[in-house]
Amino acid sequence: MRKFLFLTVIVIFFSTCRTQGDKELVEVSEQVEFDVTKLPELLVLNPNTQEVVDKWLNYKELESSIEGLYVIQNNEELILLIENTIERQNAMASGKYPSPFDVPQIKSRQKVFKTFLLKVMATLEYRKDPMEPTIEMVNAFNILRNQFDVLMNSQIDTKNILDD
């Protein structure tokens, strides 16, 4: 019985080795092109907020980089744009904020935006479809812009609340 079992195992081993040797492994690298029509629209700031951010050079550079997403045509352009956007985001984070926006609410949303920005870069480095993380990044940027509007429209005096 042991000889029969041993013989069966050897026959199975050689038959599987033979079939794997006959198969040819073909690795297909599909290049997924970036489709800008799927991106959400950028949030429009109210006029009061727009006046403040127009004077903020670091933010304007970041905003122009994000607007560049809507005119790119392929993944190579997207990689260059994301690298540029990371540099501009870092410059904004280390730069001076206008007084209404020098608050933790803005800085935390900017960190969330940076997280999604780095996620897009990682997706591009691993040659995966960048569409979903790019949509998340644009949504995070819109949330940052929305927080600008919230702060400018807020009637609450946070100075009195925070002073103890």
Backbone as a chain_set.jsonl record, in Angstrom:
{"seq": "MRKFLFLTVIVIFFSTCRTQGDKELVEVSEQVEFDVTKLPELLVLNPNTQEVVDKWLNYKELESSIEGLYVIQNNEELILLIENTIERQNAMASGKYPSPFDVPQIKSRQKVFKTFLLKVMATLEYRKDPMEPTIEMVNAFNILRNQFDVLMNSQIDTKNILDD", "coords": {"N": [[0.82, -1.187, 0.0], [1.966, 1.209, 0.752], [3.852, 1.536, -1.252], [2.235, 1.889, -3.459], [0.953, 4.315, -2.789], [3.19, 6.01, -2.653], [4.07, 5.831, -5.292], [1.892, 7.005, -6.609], [1.991, 9.627, -5.646], [4.405, 10.475, -6.789], [3.804, 10.301, -9.526], [1.778, 12.228, -9.727], [3.237, 14.478, -8.974], [5.139, 14.72, -11.074], [3.402, 15.049, -13.215], [2.16, 17.488, -12.661], [4.359, 19.198, -12.711], [5.052, 19.044, -15.375], [2.822, 20.19, -16.705], [2.92, 22.805, -15.773], [5.29, 23.645, -16.865], [4.679, 23.775, -19.543], [2.986, 25.906, -19.77], [2.883, 29.321, -20.573], [3.879, 32.2, -19.038], [2.386, 35.249, -19.169], [2.757, 38.564, -18.776], [0.798, 41.275, -18.579], [0.858, 44.63, -18.926], [-1.265, 46.986, -18.225], [-1.904, 50.194, -19.145], [-3.576, 52.587, -17.576], [-5.388, 55.263, -18.562], [-5.796, 58.624, -17.495], [-8.86, 60.083, -16.633], [-10.293, 63.065, -16.808], [-12.904, 63.872, -16.737], [-14.291, 62.593, -14.784], [-13.667, 63.759, -12.405], [-14.597, 65.571, -9.446], [-16.135, 68.824, -9.352], [-14.426, 71.873, -8.497], [-14.976, 73.542, -5.449], [-16.622, 76.638, -5.215], [-15.472, 79.586, -3.836], [-16.826, 81.961, -1.457], [-17.249, 85.531, -1.97], [-16.025, 87.104, 0.121], [-14.202, 85.355, 1.287], [-12.675, 84.796, -0.939], [-11.337, 87.197, -1.365], [-9.473, 87.203, 0.731], [-7.934, 84.845, 0.257], [-6.871, 85.465, -2.205], [-4.741, 87.096, -1.662], [-2.963, 85.399, -0.516], [-0.214, 83.919, -1.316], [1.038, 81.302, -1.285], [-1.173, 79.598, -1.092], [-2.548, 80.249, -3.452], [-0.784, 79.259, -5.385], [-0.921, 76.528, -4.824], [-3.615, 76.092, -5.373], [-3.69, 76.657, -8.127], [-2.207, 74.543, -9.023], [-3.872, 72.382, -8.396], [-6.007, 73.017, -10.041], [-4.806, 72.415, -12.409], [-5.184, 69.722, -12.693], [-7.436, 69.357, -14.208], [-6.788, 69.649, -16.835], [-4.915, 67.854, -17.687], [-3.658, 65.063, -19.655], [-2.636, 62.489, -19.6], [-1.1, 59.78, -17.685], [1.605, 60.358, -17.171], [1.766, 63.143, -17.193], [0.131, 63.549, -15.009], [1.698, 62.481, -12.935], [3.851, 64.319, -12.856], [2.411, 66.627, -12.196], [1.347, 65.944, -9.674], [3.703, 65.648, -8.166], [4.583, 68.309, -8.24], [2.434, 69.499, -6.922], [2.693, 68.387, -4.381], [5.069, 69.642, -3.534], [4.195, 72.311, -3.49], [2.164, 72.149, -1.598], [3.631, 71.505, 0.682], [5.13, 73.862, 0.896], [3.079, 75.643, 1.465], [2.202, 74.628, 3.928], [4.417, 75.08, 5.541], [4.649, 77.768, 5.397], [3.476, 81.165, 6.071], [0.262, 81.709, 7.391], [-2.745, 83.485, 6.545], [-4.339, 85.673, 8.914], [-7.165, 84.987, 9.527], [-7.144, 82.318, 8.863], [-5.229, 80.991, 10.266], [-5.548, 78.734, 12.044], [-6.295, 75.727, 13.942], [-8.301, 74.202, 12.642], [-8.036, 74.616, 9.885], [-5.407, 73.787, 9.426], [-5.535, 71.082, 10.133], [-7.284, 70.052, 8.2], [-5.743, 70.533, 6.007], [-3.699, 68.714, 6.422], [-5.093, 66.343, 6.071], [-5.707, 66.617, 3.377], [-3.089, 66.49, 2.38], [-2.499, 63.838, 3.008], [-4.194, 62.4, 1.25], [-3.133, 63.327, -1.117], [-0.56, 62.219, -1.062], [-1.371, 59.594, -1.185], [-2.333, 59.42, -3.792], [0.08, 59.777, -5.139], [1.463, 57.461, -4.332], [-0.148, 55.514, -5.486], [0.287, 56.051, -8.174], [3.012, 55.462, -8.345], [3.009, 52.707, -7.974], [1.777, 51.97, -10.242], [-1.033, 51.753, -10.467], [-4.6, 52.233, -10.899], [-5.24, 55.596, -10.859], [-7.571, 57.013, -10.443], [-9.637, 56.829, -8.377], [-8.231, 57.54, -5.882], [-7.508, 60.123, -6.652], [-9.912, 61.446, -6.942], [-10.722, 61.369, -4.273], [-8.717, 63.027, -3.232], [-9.314, 65.506, -4.459], [-11.818, 65.934, -3.331], [-11.02, 66.218, -0.645], [-9.575, 68.583, -0.88], [-11.651, 70.295, -1.586], [-13.075, 70.216, 0.806], [-11.27, 71.506, 2.473], [-11.362, 74.045, 1.288], [-14.043, 74.621, 1.783], [-13.938, 74.87, 4.539], [-12.562, 77.257, 4.759], [-14.575, 79.047, 3.922], [-16.45, 78.571, 5.956], [-15.115, 79.524, 8.229], [-14.844, 82.23, 7.551], [-17.494, 83.043, 7.426], [-18.397, 82.668, 9.947], [-19.925, 83.734, 12.933], [-19.18, 83.529, 15.49], [-17.211, 84.454, 18.228], [-14.252, 83.245, 18.75], [-12.096, 83.921, 20.319], [-12.868, 84.765, 22.874], [-13.926, 82.416, 23.842], [-11.776, 80.639, 23.889], [-9.963, 81.874, 25.604], [-8.902, 81.483, 28.846]], "CA": [[0.0, 0.0, 0.0], [2.857, 2.359, 0.792], [4.467, 1.679, -2.568], [1.195, 2.436, -4.335], [0.792, 5.711, -2.401], [4.408, 6.686, -3.067], [4.048, 5.879, -6.748], [0.849, 7.958, -6.977], [2.506, 10.966, -5.348], [5.435, 10.784, -7.782], [3.133, 10.521, -10.809], [1.102, 13.53, -9.627], [4.281, 15.501, -8.954], [5.685, 14.905, -12.412], [2.37, 15.548, -14.132], [1.971, 18.92, -12.401], [5.55, 19.899, -13.182], [5.007, 19.083, -16.833], [1.809, 21.134, -17.164], [3.372, 24.16, -15.486], [6.363, 23.955, -17.798], [4.102, 24.056, -20.852], [2.28, 27.186, -19.743], [3.727, 30.493, -20.743], [3.381, 33.301, -18.234], [2.353, 36.503, -19.903], [2.417, 39.664, -17.891], [0.276, 42.372, -19.374], [0.853, 45.887, -18.2], [-2.281, 47.871, -18.783], [-1.731, 51.588, -18.783], [-4.883, 53.203, -17.432], [-5.285, 56.695, -18.808], [-6.507, 59.45, -16.537], [-10.058, 60.679, -17.213], [-10.616, 64.245, -16.01], [-14.347, 64.115, -16.687], [-14.833, 61.962, -13.578], [-13.287, 64.524, -11.218], [-15.612, 66.515, -8.959], [-15.825, 70.231, -9.584], [-13.887, 72.582, -7.348], [-15.923, 74.377, -4.719], [-16.443, 78.067, -5.438], [-15.416, 80.324, -2.572], [-17.631, 83.176, -1.443], [-16.407, 86.707, -2.277], [-15.206, 87.531, 1.259], [-13.103, 84.4, 1.404], [-11.837, 84.937, -2.132], [-10.472, 88.359, -1.152], [-8.381, 86.83, 1.631], [-7.041, 83.855, -0.355], [-6.175, 86.079, -3.342], [-3.506, 87.691, -1.138], [-2.165, 84.314, 0.066], [0.541, 83.406, -2.462], [1.227, 79.849, -1.214], [-2.441, 78.937, -1.397], [-2.861, 80.46, -4.868], [0.043, 78.328, -6.149], [-1.508, 75.207, -4.625], [-4.89, 76.078, -6.091], [-3.424, 76.57, -9.568], [-1.746, 73.177, -9.261], [-5.068, 71.536, -8.374], [-6.759, 73.319, -11.265], [-4.104, 71.747, -13.487], [-5.719, 68.365, -12.839], [-8.536, 69.339, -15.161], [-6.3, 69.806, -18.21], [-3.917, 66.842, -18.027], [-4.149, 64.102, -20.629], [-2.163, 61.124, -19.378], [-0.538, 59.516, -16.36], [2.901, 61.015, -17.013], [1.469, 64.518, -16.79], [-0.408, 63.476, -13.659], [2.824, 62.274, -12.014], [4.533, 65.604, -12.717], [1.525, 67.552, -11.499], [1.248, 65.55, -8.266], [4.981, 66.016, -7.541], [4.539, 69.756, -8.096], [1.428, 69.809, -5.911], [3.28, 68.038, -3.077], [5.991, 70.723, -3.189], [3.425, 73.515, -3.162], [1.459, 71.902, -0.338], [4.64, 71.623, 1.734], [5.431, 75.289, 1.028], [1.941, 76.267, 2.143], [2.181, 74.178, 5.317], [5.514, 75.688, 6.298], [4.576, 79.22, 5.244], [2.637, 81.953, 6.971], [-1.16, 81.691, 7.075], [-3.458, 84.726, 6.863], [-4.855, 85.611, 10.287], [-8.388, 84.223, 9.76], [-6.95, 80.905, 8.564], [-4.149, 80.435, 11.084], [-6.263, 78.013, 13.098], [-6.144, 74.271, 13.809], [-9.266, 73.621, 11.713], [-7.463, 74.675, 8.538], [-4.19, 72.971, 9.385], [-5.89, 69.657, 10.153], [-7.831, 69.698, 6.887], [-4.626, 70.53, 5.073], [-3.001, 67.439, 6.62], [-5.917, 65.322, 5.418], [-5.464, 66.798, 1.946], [-1.744, 65.97, 2.097], [-2.585, 62.382, 3.07], [-4.765, 61.922, -0.007], [-2.173, 63.678, -2.15], [0.469, 61.175, -1.019], [-2.003, 58.351, -1.63], [-2.331, 59.464, -5.256], [1.459, 59.56, -5.58], [1.778, 56.04, -4.139], [-0.896, 54.773, -6.504], [0.987, 56.237, -9.445], [4.289, 54.75, -8.293], [2.735, 51.278, -8.13], [1.116, 51.816, -11.541], [-2.427, 51.374, -10.283], [-5.545, 53.224, -11.406], [-5.197, 56.738, -9.938], [-8.817, 57.775, -10.477], [-10.317, 56.891, -7.079], [-7.535, 58.399, -4.921], [-7.501, 61.513, -7.11], [-11.231, 61.982, -6.574], [-10.659, 61.598, -2.824], [-7.856, 64.181, -3.008], [-10.058, 66.707, -4.837], [-12.831, 66.119, -2.29], [-10.337, 66.749, 0.54], [-9.269, 69.98, -1.178], [-12.921, 71.015, -1.485], [-13.402, 70.338, 2.228], [-10.397, 72.579, 2.953], [-11.933, 75.303, 0.788], [-15.29, 74.842, 2.508], [-13.592, 75.346, 5.883], [-12.269, 78.694, 4.613], [-15.862, 79.741, 3.919], [-17.064, 78.443, 7.286], [-14.431, 80.448, 9.138], [-15.133, 83.62, 7.178], [-18.905, 83.325, 7.676], [-18.712, 82.394, 11.345], [-20.21, 84.892, 13.764], [-18.753, 83.211, 16.85], [-15.923, 85.001, 18.601], [-13.533, 82.155, 19.41], [-11.111, 84.464, 21.257], [-13.441, 84.745, 24.224], [-14.146, 81.029, 24.237], [-10.501, 79.978, 24.132], [-9.255, 82.501, 26.705], [-9.315, 80.997, 30.179]], "C": [[0.869, 1.258, 0.0], [3.501, 2.592, -0.578], [3.473, 2.3, -3.546], [1.003, 3.932, -4.06], [2.001, 6.531, -2.856], [4.453, 6.86, -4.585], [3.024, 6.9, -7.255], [1.335, 9.399, -6.759], [3.543, 11.377, -6.395], [4.801, 11.066, -9.143], [2.435, 11.887, -10.805], [2.124, 14.661, -9.673], [4.813, 15.77, -10.353], [4.641, 15.424, -13.394], [2.112, 17.033, -13.903], [3.168, 19.725, -12.855], [5.512, 20.061, -14.692], [3.993, 20.114, -17.315], [2.221, 22.568, -16.868], [4.485, 24.574, -16.429], [5.825, 24.323, -19.163], [3.428, 25.425, -20.903], [3.282, 28.33, -19.862], [3.109, 31.635, -19.942], [3.498, 34.596, -19.026], [1.904, 37.582, -18.937], [2.015, 40.855, -18.748], [0.219, 43.609, -18.49], [-0.135, 46.824, -18.863], [-2.053, 49.277, -18.261], [-3.114, 52.229, -18.751], [-4.696, 54.707, -17.611], [-6.206, 57.449, -17.864], [-7.663, 60.157, -17.229], [-10.515, 61.844, -16.344], [-12.112, 64.5, -15.903], [-14.983, 63.523, -15.437], [-14.514, 62.74, -12.303], [-14.425, 65.434, -10.765], [-15.171, 67.954, -9.217], [-15.27, 70.857, -8.318], [-14.965, 73.491, -6.755], [-15.605, 75.849, -4.972], [-16.491, 78.771, -4.085], [-16.314, 81.551, -2.631], [-16.715, 84.39, -1.597], [-15.518, 87.167, -1.121], [-13.982, 86.632, 1.424], [-12.144, 84.556, 0.24], [-10.883, 86.118, -1.998], [-9.255, 87.996, -0.303], [-7.417, 85.873, 0.943], [-6.326, 84.416, -1.581], [-4.85, 86.708, -2.911], [-2.538, 86.641, -0.592], [-1.46, 83.576, -1.069], [0.691, 81.885, -2.44], [-0.049, 79.089, -1.552], [-2.778, 79.073, -2.88], [-2.048, 79.511, -5.751], [-0.507, 76.903, -6.032], [-2.808, 75.075, -5.406], [-4.672, 75.953, -7.602], [-2.925, 75.171, -9.938], [-2.93, 72.207, -9.291], [-5.908, 71.777, -9.624], [-6.106, 72.675, -12.482], [-4.555, 70.317, -13.703], [-6.738, 68.272, -13.968], [-8.089, 69.5, -16.612], [-5.26, 68.756, -18.599], [-4.535, 65.786, -18.929], [-3.695, 62.681, -20.388], [-1.506, 60.997, -18.007], [0.808, 60.193, -16.138], [2.722, 62.467, -16.583], [0.93, 64.552, -15.366], [0.71, 63.303, -12.636], [3.558, 63.592, -11.783], [3.697, 66.601, -11.928], [1.437, 67.219, -10.016], [2.543, 65.884, -7.531], [5.032, 67.518, -7.28], [3.568, 70.162, -6.984], [1.949, 69.481, -4.515], [4.238, 69.137, -2.623], [5.235, 71.978, -2.76], [2.656, 73.352, -1.854], [2.431, 72.029, 0.832], [5.026, 73.077, 1.968], [4.31, 76.012, 1.764], [1.921, 75.9, 3.622], [3.27, 74.841, 6.155], [5.497, 77.212, 6.244], [3.66, 79.868, 6.264], [1.19, 81.928, 6.472], [-1.743, 83.076, 7.325], [-4.153, 84.582, 8.223], [-6.18, 84.857, 10.435], [-8.207, 82.712, 9.578], [-5.813, 80.264, 9.353], [-4.747, 79.761, 12.323], [-6.111, 76.507, 12.885], [-7.111, 73.625, 12.809], [-8.72, 73.58, 10.283], [-6.264, 73.74, 8.435], [-4.499, 71.479, 9.402], [-6.475, 69.215, 8.814], [-6.746, 69.695, 5.821], [-3.813, 69.24, 5.213], [-3.78, 66.292, 5.986], [-5.724, 65.399, 3.905], [-4.101, 66.224, 1.559], [-1.746, 64.438, 2.099], [-3.127, 61.815, 1.76], [-3.85, 62.237, -1.193], [-1.059, 62.625, -2.22], [-0.088, 59.818, -1.448], [-2.047, 58.292, -3.156], [-0.923, 59.179, -5.772], [1.852, 58.085, -5.441], [1.071, 55.177, -5.176], [-0.202, 54.875, -7.859], [2.319, 55.488, -9.469], [4.109, 53.25, -8.474], [1.954, 50.966, -9.398], [-0.292, 51.226, -11.42], [-3.307, 52.479, -10.857], [-5.617, 54.402, -10.429], [-6.528, 57.471, -9.785], [-9.448, 57.931, -9.091], [-9.553, 57.745, -6.059], [-7.491, 59.869, -5.351], [-8.835, 62.178, -6.798], [-11.268, 62.279, -5.081], [-9.823, 62.833, -2.505], [-8.592, 65.481, -3.341], [-11.166, 66.984, -3.818], [-12.215, 66.688, -1.016], [-9.968, 68.218, 0.335], [-10.535, 70.825, -1.101], [-13.342, 71.203, -0.028], [-12.539, 71.428, 2.877], [-10.951, 73.931, 2.534], [-13.244, 75.638, 1.514], [-15.002, 75.37, 3.915], [-13.182, 76.813, 5.84], [-13.564, 79.498, 4.682], [-16.519, 79.705, 5.29], [-16.427, 79.43, 8.256], [-14.753, 81.905, 8.817], [-16.581, 83.999, 7.479], [-19.296, 83.155, 9.133], [-18.892, 83.696, 12.121], [-19.735, 84.698, 15.204], [-17.368, 83.798, 17.093], [-15.168, 83.947, 19.408], [-12.484, 82.657, 20.39], [-11.632, 84.391, 22.692], [-13.645, 83.323, 24.729], [-12.83, 80.369, 24.649], [-9.714, 80.609, 25.273], [-9.794, 81.983, 28.029], [-8.529, 81.668, 31.256]], "O": [[0.552, 2.245, -0.665], [3.667, 3.736, -1.001], [3.842, 3.143, -4.364], [0.901, 4.725, -4.996], [1.84, 7.63, -3.387], [4.831, 7.919, -5.087], [3.282, 7.588, -8.242], [1.109, 10.272, -7.597], [3.545, 12.525, -6.838], [5.229, 11.987, -9.839], [2.506, 12.618, -11.794], [1.905, 15.679, -10.33], [4.924, 16.924, -10.768], [4.978, 16.17, -14.314], [1.868, 17.766, -14.862], [3.002, 20.843, -13.344], [5.899, 21.103, -15.221], [4.282, 20.851, -18.258], [1.899, 23.467, -17.645], [4.603, 25.754, -16.758], [6.449, 25.108, -19.877], [3.318, 26.028, -21.971], [4.38, 28.283, -19.309], [1.949, 31.991, -20.151], [4.576, 34.973, -19.486], [0.818, 37.518, -18.362], [2.807, 41.368, -19.539], [-0.408, 43.603, -17.431], [0.13, 47.381, -19.928], [-2.018, 49.499, -17.05], [-3.749, 52.392, -19.793], [-3.927, 55.336, -16.883], [-7.269, 56.955, -17.487], [-7.481, 60.761, -18.286], [-11.065, 61.634, -15.262], [-12.541, 65.277, -15.05], [-16.093, 63.905, -15.067], [-15.034, 62.417, -11.235], [-15.137, 66.003, -11.593], [-13.978, 68.25, -9.289], [-15.593, 70.435, -7.207], [-15.748, 74.116, -7.471], [-14.442, 76.25, -4.944], [-17.419, 78.581, -3.298], [-16.543, 82.115, -3.7], [-15.51, 84.275, -1.37], [-14.379, 87.578, -1.347], [-12.872, 87.107, 1.669], [-10.93, 84.458, 0.416], [-9.746, 86.053, -2.464], [-8.14, 88.433, -0.587], [-6.203, 86.06, 1.029], [-5.277, 83.899, -1.964], [-3.934, 86.833, -3.724], [-1.405, 86.972, -0.241], [-2.05, 82.705, -1.708], [0.492, 81.237, -3.467], [-0.006, 78.056, -2.221], [-3.242, 78.116, -3.499], [-2.558, 79.011, -6.754], [-0.552, 76.164, -7.015], [-3.059, 74.044, -6.031], [-5.397, 75.22, -8.275], [-3.192, 74.679, -11.035], [-2.973, 71.309, -10.131], [-6.457, 70.835, -10.196], [-6.778, 72.415, -13.48], [-4.338, 69.753, -14.776], [-6.879, 67.228, -14.605], [-8.919, 69.488, -17.52], [-4.771, 68.768, -19.728], [-5.754, 65.621, -18.976], [-4.3, 61.747, -20.914], [-1.373, 61.975, -17.27], [1.12, 60.568, -15.007], [3.441, 62.958, -15.713], [1.232, 65.471, -14.604], [0.669, 63.922, -11.573], [3.855, 63.944, -10.642], [4.221, 67.333, -11.088], [1.45, 68.124, -9.181], [2.499, 66.353, -6.394], [5.475, 67.95, -6.215], [3.858, 71.065, -6.2], [1.676, 70.216, -3.566], [4.223, 69.525, -1.455], [5.6, 72.625, -1.779], [2.512, 74.308, -1.091], [2.084, 72.602, 1.865], [5.228, 73.488, 3.111], [4.565, 76.89, 2.588], [1.658, 76.75, 4.474], [3.068, 75.129, 7.335], [6.247, 77.87, 6.965], [3.147, 79.225, 7.181], [0.93, 82.103, 5.282], [-1.286, 83.778, 8.227], [-4.51, 83.474, 8.623], [-6.323, 84.123, 11.413], [-9.01, 81.922, 10.074], [-5.478, 79.103, 9.118], [-4.496, 80.152, 13.463], [-5.83, 76.063, 11.772], [-6.777, 72.612, 12.195], [-8.93, 72.604, 9.563], [-6.13, 72.992, 7.467], [-3.804, 70.695, 8.757], [-6.186, 68.113, 8.348], [-6.823, 68.943, 4.849], [-3.292, 68.73, 4.221], [-3.186, 65.371, 5.427], [-5.594, 64.375, 3.234], [-3.973, 65.553, 0.535], [-1.068, 63.816, 1.281], [-2.576, 60.855, 1.223], [-3.81, 61.481, -2.163], [-0.669, 62.196, -3.306], [0.635, 58.993, -2.007], [-1.823, 57.234, -3.744], [-0.751, 58.426, -6.731], [2.498, 57.527, -6.327], [1.645, 54.213, -5.681], [-0.118, 53.894, -8.598], [2.706, 54.943, -10.502], [4.964, 52.59, -9.064], [1.52, 49.832, -9.604], [-0.678, 50.327, -12.167], [-2.812, 53.535, -11.252], [-6.019, 54.218, -9.281], [-6.597, 58.463, -9.059], [-9.761, 59.047, -8.678], [-10.163, 58.602, -5.42], [-7.442, 60.76, -4.503], [-8.873, 63.351, -6.428], [-11.784, 63.317, -4.664], [-10.173, 63.604, -1.611], [-8.504, 66.451, -2.589], [-11.421, 68.14, -3.48], [-12.816, 67.547, -0.371], [-10.04, 69.011, 1.274], [-10.498, 71.951, -0.604], [-13.903, 72.24, 0.327], [-13.017, 72.18, 3.725], [-11.003, 74.86, 3.34], [-13.513, 76.8, 1.819], [-15.735, 76.218, 4.424], [-13.433, 77.544, 6.798], [-13.652, 80.495, 5.398], [-17.082, 80.705, 5.736], [-17.127, 80.096, 9.019], [-14.916, 82.72, 9.725], [-16.865, 85.164, 7.76], [-20.424, 83.473, 9.509], [-18.107, 84.634, 11.979], [-19.871, 85.596, 16.036], [-16.467, 83.655, 16.267], [-15.414, 83.775, 20.602], [-12.02, 81.882, 21.226], [-10.907, 83.999, 23.606], [-13.544, 83.069, 25.93], [-12.777, 79.632, 25.634], [-8.866, 79.94, 25.862], [-10.995, 82.041, 28.292], [-8.736, 81.389, 32.437]]}, "num_chains": 1, "name": "protein.A"}
